Amino acid sequence: MVEENLRIHTFTDIPSPQIFSSQIEPKNVPAVFKECVKHWKAFSKWNPSNGGLIYLQERVGSVAVEAMLSRSAPVFYGDIRSHERVPLSFSTFIRYCLCLLENRDGMRDDFLGSQKHSLAVSDTEQIDLLFGEAPQQFYLAQVPILNFEKKEHMQLECLGEDIQTPLPLETKSLASVNLWMNSMKARSSTHYDPHHNLLCLVSGCKEVTLWPPSATPYLYPRPLYGEASNHSSVTLEEPDLSVYPRSACLNSFSQKVVLHAGDALFIPEGWFHQVDSEDLTIAVNFWWRSTTISDMLEHMDAYYLRRILKRLTDKEMNKMLHFPSSSMDKTMTCTTSQANNAYRDHGHQGISTNCGNKSSNDELRSKVMLQDLEPCASQSLNELISLVHDRLNPSKLTGSTYNSSAGENDETNKRKEDSSSINDDPVANLILTLHPLTIRSVFLAMADNFPRTLEALVLHALTPVGSEILTRKFEEMDQLISGEDQNQFYQIFYGVFDDQSAAMDALLNGKELFARQAFENVLDQYVGINLDGPKQQIK
C-alpha cells in the first residue's frame, strides 16, 4: 500500500512559483496540475483534429530530426540494443501522421507511393521498415525545442513561440524543453530521470504509472555500469517471478495518473515511471536540476555516497532479519553511528585484568543457579545446549579449552560464510524469540554450569545472522539494566573464554559478514552491481 506521504495530489489551481518551490517540489512527490497549459498557443494550433498537423508541417518544414526506431514496438526500451536513432524529415513524419488521421483504406499505400521520393532516407528497405511494415515502431522522442546546455542542438526552436514556461517553473533554471510525439499507440519502458520533469500534454491522452525511489529493489534496475542504467529490467505486463521474485510486490507501490490535453504532471527525479500514449499524442516536457543535486558539493560526493549506502544497508539488515524499519532506532544501535563501540567496550570489560568486586560477581551468579531459573529460561537453556551439541561434533566439547582457529572444520567455516538467512538458523531463531533479560539469565547459567558449551556457541555455532541478532539483544539488554550490572554480566560472560579477544573477534567478524551480505544485496538491488554472482533473493 502506498504511504500517505507519497500519494500523488491533483491541483486544480495552478500554484505560484513560490508555492511550488517551497511546498511541492521539496516533498519530491509527483503532482498533477489540471489545465496548466491550456492557455498555450500550441494547445489550439497543434491540435490534430483542428488542422494542427498542417500548421506544424508549415511551421517546421523539412528540418531533419532524430526519430526513435524501436525493435520491440509498441514498447520503446531505453537500452540502445532495443532501438536506434534514425534521421528523418519532420515534414515526412507529419505527412504520415496526416495519412493515419484520415484513416482511409489504401491511403497509406498511396502516401508511400507519392512521398518516397521526398523522404530523407533513400534506401527502399529502410523506407519499408519505417513506414511499410511497422509504422508503430517510429516515435519522435525528446526532440529539443530549447536546450540551455547545448544550444546548437535545437531542431525545433521555432516552436518555442507557441509555448510558455508553466507558471510553477517561472523561477527555475531550465535544462531543456523537448517535444514528444507518436503517430500510434506507444509505451515507454519503466525508467527514472536524473532531472525534475514537468510533462505537459498538448494533445491526446497519456496514462503514467509511477513508483517512488524506495521501490527500486522491486523494479530490478539495470546495472549502474551498463547501458540504460536508469531503466527497469522487469517486463511489467508478465514479470518472470522466477527471475524477478520481488516484482510480485510492484502493484503495492504503483500509482496511475491519466493526463488529458492541457494537463501537466510533475515527475520528480528518481521516480520510476512508465508512459502509455494513445494515438497521435503531442507533449512538451521541461527538465531542470533539483536543488539537492545542484547544491551538492562535488568534494562531498564520496561522503554522501557512504552515508546513503550505510543507511540502505541498515534497512536491508532489518529486512533480512524480518524486523520493521521502525525498529532501527530502538534495537540496532550497533548498526548506526555507534557501530561497534558498545561491543568493543564490552570486550574491554571482559578482558580487563581488574575484574572488579569478586563478591558482586558471585552474588550475580547466585541469582541464576539452575534451580532458580524461570521455566521459560530453563527451557531455552536446554534448547540452546541441545542445538549447540547437535550442530557441532560433541567430541569437541569435552576439552577444557576450545581453540578458535584450529577447532573449526570446513563445514562450519562454510556455514559461517554463507548463512545469512534466519529461516535456516535454529540458534539465531531461538535467540531472536527471547527477551533480553531472559538471554542474560540463560548466559549466566551457562557460564556457571556449561562454560565450554557457551564458548562453543560463540566461537563456532553462531552464524553471521546469529552474531547480529545476539549483539542486538545485548544492546537491548543494556537499555534495561544499570551500568554496574552491565559490567558484572560482561565480566562473567567473557570470563568463560580462555582467549577473550577471540570471543570478541568471533562476534564482530560474524556481524561484519552479515553486514557485508546486506551491503552486497543493496548494490545488487539498487544499483545492479552483483559482486559475487547470484545472491539469495530477499522476499
Coordinates of N, CA and C in Angstrom, one line a residue, residues 8 22 29 58 61 69 101 164 167 172-173 204 208 232 258 280-281 330 388 391 418 420 436 471 528:
I8 N 0.1 10.9 -4.8 CA 0.1 12.0 -5.8 C -1.1 12.9 -5.6
S22 N 8.4 26.0 -2.6 CA 8.5 25.8 -1.1 C 7.7 24.7 -0.5
V29 N 7.5 14.4 -4.5 CA 6.3 13.6 -4.8 C 5.6 14.1 -6.0
E58 N 3.9 23.2 -41.8 CA 4.3 24.5 -42.4 C 5.3 25.3 -41.5
G61 N 8.6 22.7 -41.4 CA 9.2 22.3 -42.7 C 9.9 21.0 -42.7
L69 N 13.6 4.5 -33.5 CA 13.1 3.3 -34.2 C 13.2 2.1 -33.3
L101 N -4.4 9.9 -39.7 CA -5.5 10.6 -39.2 C -6.7 10.4 -40.2
Q164 N 4.9 28.4 -23.5 CA 5.4 29.3 -22.4 C 5.9 28.4 -21.3
L167 N 3.6 28.3 -15.2 CA 3.7 29.2 -14.0 C 4.6 28.7 -12.9
K172 N 12.7 28.8 -12.3 CA 13.6 27.7 -12.4 C 14.7 28.0 -13.5
S173 N 15.8 27.4 -13.3 CA 16.9 27.4 -14.3 C 16.7 26.1 -15.1
G204 N -4.1 14.8 -27.1 CA -4.2 13.3 -26.9 C -4.4 13.0 -25.4
V208 N 0.2 7.5 -17.0 CA 1.5 7.4 -16.5 C 1.4 6.6 -15.2
S232 N 14.3 -0.2 -15.7 CA 14.0 -1.4 -15.0 C 14.2 -2.6 -15.9
V258 N -3.8 9.7 -15.2 CA -4.3 9.9 -16.6 C -4.2 11.4 -16.9
L280 N -1.6 9.5 -31.8 CA -1.4 10.9 -32.0 C -1.4 11.7 -30.8
T281 N -0.5 11.5 -29.9 CA -0.3 12.4 -28.7 C 0.9 13.3 -29.0
K330 N 15.4 1.8 17.8 CA 15.2 1.2 19.1 C 16.1 0.0 19.4
V388 N 23.5 -26.5 20.2 CA 25.0 -26.4 20.0 C 25.6 -27.8 19.9
R391 N 24.8 -29.2 16.4 CA 25.4 -28.5 15.3 C 26.9 -28.9 15.2
D418 N 28.4 -18.5 4.5 CA 27.2 -18.4 3.6 C 25.9 -18.1 4.3
S420 N 23.1 -16.4 5.8 CA 22.6 -15.0 6.1 C 21.1 -15.1 6.3
P436 N 15.6 -9.9 26.2 CA 17.0 -9.7 26.5 C 17.4 -10.1 27.9
T471 N 24.1 -9.7 19.3 CA 24.6 -8.4 19.7 C 23.5 -7.4 19.8
G528 N 22.4 -2.5 -9.3 CA 22.6 -3.5 -10.3 C 24.1 -4.0 -10.3

